[in-house]
mmCIF file of N, CA and C in Angstrom:
data_model
loop_
_atom_site.group_PDB
_atom_site.id
_atom_site.type_symbol
_atom_site.label_atom_id
_atom_site.label_comp_id
_atom_site.label_asym_id
_atom_site.label_seq_id
_atom_site.Cartn_x
_atom_site.Cartn_y
_atom_site.Cartn_z
ATOM 1 N N MET A 59 114.393 16.390 170.516
ATOM 2 C CA MET A 59 113.958 15.275 170.774
ATOM 3 C C MET A 59 112.685 16.237 171.506
ATOM 4 N N ASP A 60 111.605 15.198 172.175
ATOM 5 C CA ASP A 60 110.665 16.452 172.625
ATOM 6 C C ASP A 60 110.162 14.534 172.537
ATOM 7 N N LEU A 61 109.250 14.847 173.734
ATOM 8 C CA LEU A 61 108.674 14.059 175.524
ATOM 9 C C LEU A 61 107.592 14.661 175.618
ATOM 10 N N GLU A 62 106.605 13.459 175.134
ATOM 11 C CA GLU A 62 105.065 13.635 175.639
ATOM 12 C C GLU A 62 105.019 13.164 177.446
ATOM 13 N N LYS A 63 104.509 14.742 178.231
ATOM 14 C CA LYS A 63 104.687 15.572 179.099
ATOM 15 C C LYS A 63 103.778 13.866 180.168
ATOM 16 N N GLU A 64 102.512 13.521 179.158
ATOM 17 C CA GLU A 64 101.715 12.413 179.615
ATOM 18 C C GLU A 64 102.580 11.470 179.742
ATOM 19 N N LYS A 65 102.838 10.851 178.490
ATOM 20 C CA LYS A 65 104.057 9.406 179.287
ATOM 21 C C LYS A 65 105.238 9.818 180.439
ATOM 22 N N VAL A 66 105.656 10.542 180.588
ATOM 23 C CA VAL A 66 106.747 11.508 182.060
ATOM 24 C C VAL A 66 106.192 11.271 182.889
ATOM 25 N N ILE A 67 104.807 10.850 183.231
ATOM 26 C CA ILE A 67 104.212 11.412 184.345
ATOM 27 C C ILE A 67 103.580 10.444 184.429
ATOM 28 N N GLU A 68 102.824 8.786 183.354
ATOM 29 C CA GLU A 68 103.141 8.436 183.407
ATOM 30 C C GLU A 68 103.984 7.480 183.892
ATOM 31 N N LYS A 69 105.488 7.167 183.672
ATOM 32 C CA LYS A 69 106.573 6.743 184.572
ATOM 33 C C LYS A 69 106.507 7.108 185.604
ATOM 34 N N ILE A 70 106.074 8.388 185.781
ATOM 35 C CA ILE A 70 106.810 8.717 187.031
ATOM 36 C C ILE A 70 105.697 8.225 188.295
ATOM 37 N N LYS A 71 104.651 7.648 187.860
ATOM 38 C CA LYS A 71 102.783 7.132 188.877
ATOM 39 C C LYS A 71 103.730 5.560 188.865
ATOM 40 N N GLU A 72 104.468 5.267 187.328
ATOM 41 C CA GLU A 72 104.977 3.776 187.666
ATOM 42 C C GLU A 72 106.112 3.735 188.847
ATOM 43 N N GLY A 73 106.541 4.000 188.675
ATOM 44 C CA GLY A 73 107.968 4.301 189.931
ATOM 45 C C GLY A 73 107.035 4.908 190.930
ATOM 46 N N LYS A 74 107.320 5.452 191.128
ATOM 47 C CA LYS A 74 105.804 5.022 192.699
ATOM 48 C C LYS A 74 104.809 3.549 192.434
ATOM 49 N N GLU A 75 104.551 3.391 192.077
ATOM 50 C CA GLU A 75 104.314 2.425 192.270
ATOM 51 C C GLU A 75 105.332 0.622 193.043
ATOM 52 N N TYR A 76 106.433 1.312 191.969
ATOM 53 C CA TYR A 76 107.062 0.179 192.340
ATOM 54 C C TYR A 76 108.373 1.138 194.373
ATOM 55 N N GLY A 77 107.658 1.955 194.445
ATOM 56 C CA GLY A 77 108.227 2.162 195.840
ATOM 57 C C GLY A 77 108.753 3.627 195.418
ATOM 58 N N LEU A 78 108.979 4.423 194.554
ATOM 59 C CA LEU A 78 109.666 5.532 194.763
ATOM 60 C C LEU A 78 108.965 6.921 195.349
ATOM 61 N N LYS A 79 109.688 7.662 195.686
ATOM 62 C CA LYS A 79 109.282 8.622 196.773
ATOM 63 C C LYS A 79 109.449 10.009 195.817
ATOM 64 N N TYR A 80 108.222 11.162 195.548
ATOM 65 C CA TYR A 80 108.501 11.875 194.650
ATOM 66 C C TYR A 80 109.268 13.033 195.357
ATOM 67 N N ALA A 81 110.104 13.064 197.137
ATOM 68 C CA ALA A 81 111.340 13.475 197.334
ATOM 69 C C ALA A 81 112.029 12.891 197.072
ATOM 70 N N GLN A 82 112.442 11.449 196.407
ATOM 71 C CA GLN A 82 113.785 11.522 196.766
ATOM 72 C C GLN A 82 114.453 10.917 195.347
ATOM 73 N N LEU A 83 112.751 10.492 193.883
ATOM 74 C CA LEU A 83 112.947 11.599 192.552
ATOM 75 C C LEU A 83 113.382 12.697 192.434
ATOM 76 N N ALA A 84 112.788 14.180 193.272
ATOM 77 C CA ALA A 84 112.816 15.537 193.232
ATOM 78 C C ALA A 84 114.443 15.387 193.505
ATOM 79 N N ARG A 85 114.749 15.007 194.435
ATOM 80 C CA ARG A 85 116.285 14.881 195.318
ATOM 81 C C ARG A 85 117.075 14.770 193.710
ATOM 82 N N ALA A 86 116.553 13.582 193.573
ATOM 83 C CA ALA A 86 118.138 13.036 192.084
ATOM 84 C C ALA A 86 118.146 13.859 191.366
ATOM 85 N N ILE A 87 116.621 14.949 190.543
ATOM 86 C CA ILE A 87 117.009 15.545 189.526
ATOM 87 C C ILE A 87 117.490 17.149 190.401
ATOM 88 N N GLU A 88 117.548 17.167 191.227
ATOM 89 C CA GLU A 88 117.816 18.653 192.231
ATOM 90 C C GLU A 88 116.637 18.957 191.421
ATOM 91 N N LEU A 89 115.036 19.371 192.407
ATOM 92 C CA LEU A 89 113.560 20.062 192.584
ATOM 93 C C LEU A 89 113.641 19.891 193.767
ATOM 94 N N GLN A 90 112.586 20.318 193.634
ATOM 95 C CA GLN A 90 111.762 20.690 195.031
ATOM 96 C C GLN A 90 110.889 19.511 194.898
ATOM 97 N N PRO A 91 110.570 19.141 196.168
ATOM 98 C CA PRO A 91 109.309 17.737 196.254
ATOM 99 C C PRO A 91 108.215 18.312 196.008
ATOM 100 N N GLY A 92 107.787 19.795 195.927
ATOM 101 C CA GLY A 92 106.445 19.595 195.554
ATOM 102 C C GLY A 92 106.103 20.287 193.760
ATOM 103 N N THR A 93 107.635 20.558 193.213
ATOM 104 C CA THR A 93 107.338 20.947 191.792
ATOM 105 C C THR A 93 107.162 19.186 190.710
ATOM 106 N N ILE A 94 107.982 18.106 191.827
ATOM 107 C CA ILE A 94 106.985 16.768 191.054
ATOM 108 C C ILE A 94 105.708 16.795 191.019
ATOM 109 N N TYR A 95 104.841 17.480 192.814
ATOM 110 C CA TYR A 95 103.858 17.010 192.569
ATOM 111 C C TYR A 95 102.473 18.150 191.449
ATOM 112 N N LEU A 96 103.557 18.756 191.521
ATOM 113 C CA LEU A 96 102.472 19.762 190.780
ATOM 114 C C LEU A 96 102.994 19.594 189.498
ATOM 115 N N PHE A 97 103.523 18.794 188.974
ATOM 116 C CA PHE A 97 103.686 18.530 187.871
ATOM 117 C C PHE A 97 103.028 17.007 187.150
ATOM 118 N N VAL A 98 102.954 16.595 188.154
ATOM 119 C CA VAL A 98 101.937 14.931 187.960
ATOM 120 C C VAL A 98 100.172 15.559 187.932
ATOM 121 N N ASN A 99 100.262 16.091 188.692
ATOM 122 C CA ASN A 99 98.525 16.644 188.435
ATOM 123 C C ASN A 99 98.357 18.332 187.736
ATOM 124 N N GLY A 100 99.663 18.147 186.564
ATOM 125 C CA GLY A 100 98.990 19.103 186.069
ATOM 126 C C GLY A 100 99.304 20.543 185.740
ATOM 127 N N THR A 101 99.757 20.579 187.408
ATOM 128 C CA THR A 101 100.185 22.332 187.504
ATOM 129 C C THR A 101 101.615 23.305 187.298
ATOM 130 N N ALA A 102 102.615 22.316 187.565
ATOM 131 C CA ALA A 102 103.745 23.038 186.604
ATOM 132 C C ALA A 102 103.942 22.372 185.557
ATOM 133 N N ASN A 103 104.989 22.713 185.039
ATOM 134 C CA ASN A 103 105.904 21.957 183.547
ATOM 135 C C ASN A 103 107.283 21.990 184.019
ATOM 136 N N LEU A 104 108.203 21.117 184.365
ATOM 137 C CA LEU A 104 109.606 20.834 183.686
ATOM 138 C C LEU A 104 109.947 21.122 182.980
ATOM 139 N N SER A 105 111.045 21.271 182.789
ATOM 140 C CA SER A 105 112.140 21.474 181.373
ATOM 141 C C SER A 105 112.288 20.198 180.840
ATOM 142 N N LYS A 106 112.384 19.634 179.434
ATOM 143 C CA LYS A 106 112.645 18.738 178.868
ATOM 144 C C LYS A 106 113.846 17.842 179.616
ATOM 145 N N THR A 107 115.105 19.161 180.218
ATOM 146 C CA THR A 107 116.009 18.719 181.035
ATOM 147 C C THR A 107 115.196 17.393 181.765
ATOM 148 N N LYS A 108 114.679 18.563 182.468
ATOM 149 C CA LYS A 108 114.813 17.410 184.118
ATOM 150 C C LYS A 108 114.189 16.255 184.064
ATOM 151 N N GLN A 109 112.903 16.388 182.763
ATOM 152 C CA GLN A 109 112.107 15.437 182.276
ATOM 153 C C GLN A 109 112.737 14.164 182.069
ATOM 154 N N LEU A 110 113.687 14.172 181.219
ATOM 155 C CA LEU A 110 114.667 13.101 180.908
ATOM 156 C C LEU A 110 115.373 12.498 181.867
ATOM 157 N N GLN A 111 115.732 13.452 182.700
ATOM 158 C CA GLN A 111 116.829 13.498 183.863
ATOM 159 C C GLN A 111 115.481 12.022 184.985
ATOM 160 N N ALA A 112 114.561 12.703 184.915
ATOM 161 C CA ALA A 112 113.083 11.904 185.136
ATOM 162 C C ALA A 112 113.094 10.676 184.947
ATOM 163 N N LEU A 113 113.016 10.520 183.718
ATOM 164 C CA LEU A 113 112.241 9.400 183.115
ATOM 165 C C LEU A 113 114.325 8.228 183.125
ATOM 166 N N CYS A 114 115.064 8.803 183.699
ATOM 167 C CA CYS A 114 116.208 7.954 183.270
ATOM 168 C C CYS A 114 116.447 7.416 184.884
ATOM 169 N N TYR A 115 116.074 8.610 185.670
ATOM 170 C CA TYR A 115 116.359 7.734 186.828
ATOM 171 C C TYR A 115 114.826 6.763 187.659
ATOM 172 N N ILE A 116 113.877 6.997 186.888
ATOM 173 C CA ILE A 116 113.116 6.039 186.890
ATOM 174 C C ILE A 116 112.931 4.242 186.267
ATOM 175 N N GLU A 117 113.589 4.638 185.986
ATOM 176 C CA GLU A 117 113.789 3.729 184.163
ATOM 177 C C GLU A 117 114.625 2.548 185.530
ATOM 178 N N SER A 118 115.949 3.397 186.352
ATOM 179 C CA SER A 118 117.196 3.310 186.559
ATOM 180 C C SER A 118 117.083 2.452 188.106
ATOM 181 N N TYR A 119 115.724 2.871 188.633
ATOM 182 C CA TYR A 119 115.251 2.707 190.287
ATOM 183 C C TYR A 119 114.385 1.672 189.807
ATOM 184 N N ILE A 120 113.295 1.269 188.977
ATOM 185 C CA ILE A 120 112.598 0.804 187.788
ATOM 186 C C ILE A 120 113.388 -1.086 188.078
ATOM 187 N N GLU A 121 114.809 -0.867 187.786
ATOM 188 C CA GLU A 121 115.462 -2.040 186.829
ATOM 189 C C GLU A 121 115.649 -2.482 187.820
ATOM 190 N N ASN A 122 115.932 -1.776 188.880
ATOM 191 C CA ASN A 122 117.223 -1.855 190.580
ATOM 192 C C ASN A 122 115.838 -2.456 191.266
ATOM 193 N N VAL A 123 115.020 -2.352 191.485
ATOM 194 C CA VAL A 123 113.907 -3.090 192.226
ATOM 195 C C VAL A 123 113.310 -4.510 191.816
ATOM 196 N N LYS A 124 113.176 -4.221 190.606
ATOM 197 C CA LYS A 124 112.879 -5.627 189.485
ATOM 198 C C LYS A 124 114.323 -6.637 189.776
ATOM 199 N N LYS A 125 115.052 -6.306 189.167
ATOM 200 C CA LYS A 125 116.687 -7.150 190.093
ATOM 201 C C LYS A 125 116.854 -7.513 191.407
ATOM 202 N N GLN A 126 116.614 -6.843 192.686
ATOM 203 C CA GLN A 126 116.150 -7.140 193.616
ATOM 204 C C GLN A 126 115.172 -8.745 194.231
ATOM 205 N N LEU A 127 113.721 -7.476 193.590
ATOM 206 C CA LEU A 127 113.141 -9.015 193.319
ATOM 207 C C LEU A 127 113.005 -10.536 192.949
ATOM 208 N N ARG A 128 114.039 -9.890 191.319
ATOM 209 C CA ARG A 128 113.855 -11.806 191.573
ATOM 210 C C ARG A 128 115.412 -12.263 192.285
ATOM 211 N N LYS A 129 116.113 -11.927 192.594
ATOM 212 C CA LYS A 129 116.923 -12.240 193.892
ATOM 213 C C LYS A 129 116.256 -13.177 194.076
ATOM 214 N N ILE A 130 115.380 -12.294 195.005
ATOM 215 C CA ILE A 130 114.266 -13.018 196.347
ATOM 216 C C ILE A 130 113.048 -14.113 196.158
ATOM 217 N N GLU A 131 112.725 -13.577 194.682
ATOM 218 C CA GLU A 131 112.163 -14.791 193.857
ATOM 219 C C GLU A 131 112.819 -16.304 194.164
ATOM 220 N N HIS A 132 113.689 -15.909 193.433
ATOM 221 C CA HIS A 132 114.663 -17.485 193.355
ATOM 222 C C HIS A 132 114.538 -18.220 194.165
ATOM 223 N N LYS A 133 114.992 -17.181 195.958
ATOM 224 C CA LYS A 133 115.368 -17.811 197.083
ATOM 225 C C LYS A 133 113.895 -18.416 197.355
ATOM 226 N N GLY A 134 112.875 -18.748 196.974
ATOM 227 C CA GLY A 134 111.331 -18.107 197.074
ATOM 228 C C GLY A 134 111.700 -17.546 198.677
ATOM 229 N N LEU A 135 111.940 -15.829 198.687
ATOM 230 C CA LEU A 135 111.506 -15.749 199.400
ATOM 231 C C LEU A 135 110.570 -14.717 199.750
ATOM 232 N N CYS A 136 109.797 -15.051 198.785
ATOM 233 C CA CYS A 136 108.537 -13.716 197.972
ATOM 234 C C CYS A 136 107.456 -14.620 197.220
ATOM 235 N N VAL A 137 106.754 -13.755 197.312
ATOM 236 C CA VAL A 137 105.639 -14.364 195.635
ATOM 237 C C VAL A 137 105.766 -13.091 195.136
ATOM 238 N N LYS A 138 105.207 -13.704 193.588
ATOM 239 C CA LYS A 138 105.546 -12.452 192.024
ATOM 240 C C LYS A 138 104.764 -11.027 192.717
ATOM 241 N N TRP A 139 106.335 -9.921 192.511
ATOM 242 C CA TRP A 139 105.672 -8.243 192.730
ATOM 243 C C TRP A 139 104.700 -7.754 191.685
ATOM 244 N N SER A 140 103.809 -7.767 191.953
ATOM 245 C CA SER A 140 102.557 -6.646 191.378
ATOM 246 C C SER A 140 102.299 -5.668 191.646
ATOM 247 N N HIS A 141 103.016 -5.497 190.513
ATOM 248 C CA HIS A 141 102.983 -3.346 191.127
ATOM 249 C C HIS A 141 101.079 -3.110 190.958
#
């Protein structure tokens, strides 16, 4: 398995655009929140396993937000989400 650090960082930032907090992500993958900040800023590394866990969590998080938004958009309760 080979993950590109920059693509993982991009996905973390995308999750943030959907409201994901770094602390929430860190708790989900059993890290200290500061570790996520350092990773995103390029001053720390995460193991491939932690990167994979982060990607899976973020994908699920974004899918869930999109599902919720579709539900309320359908009812006319909000306008289209633009992250």
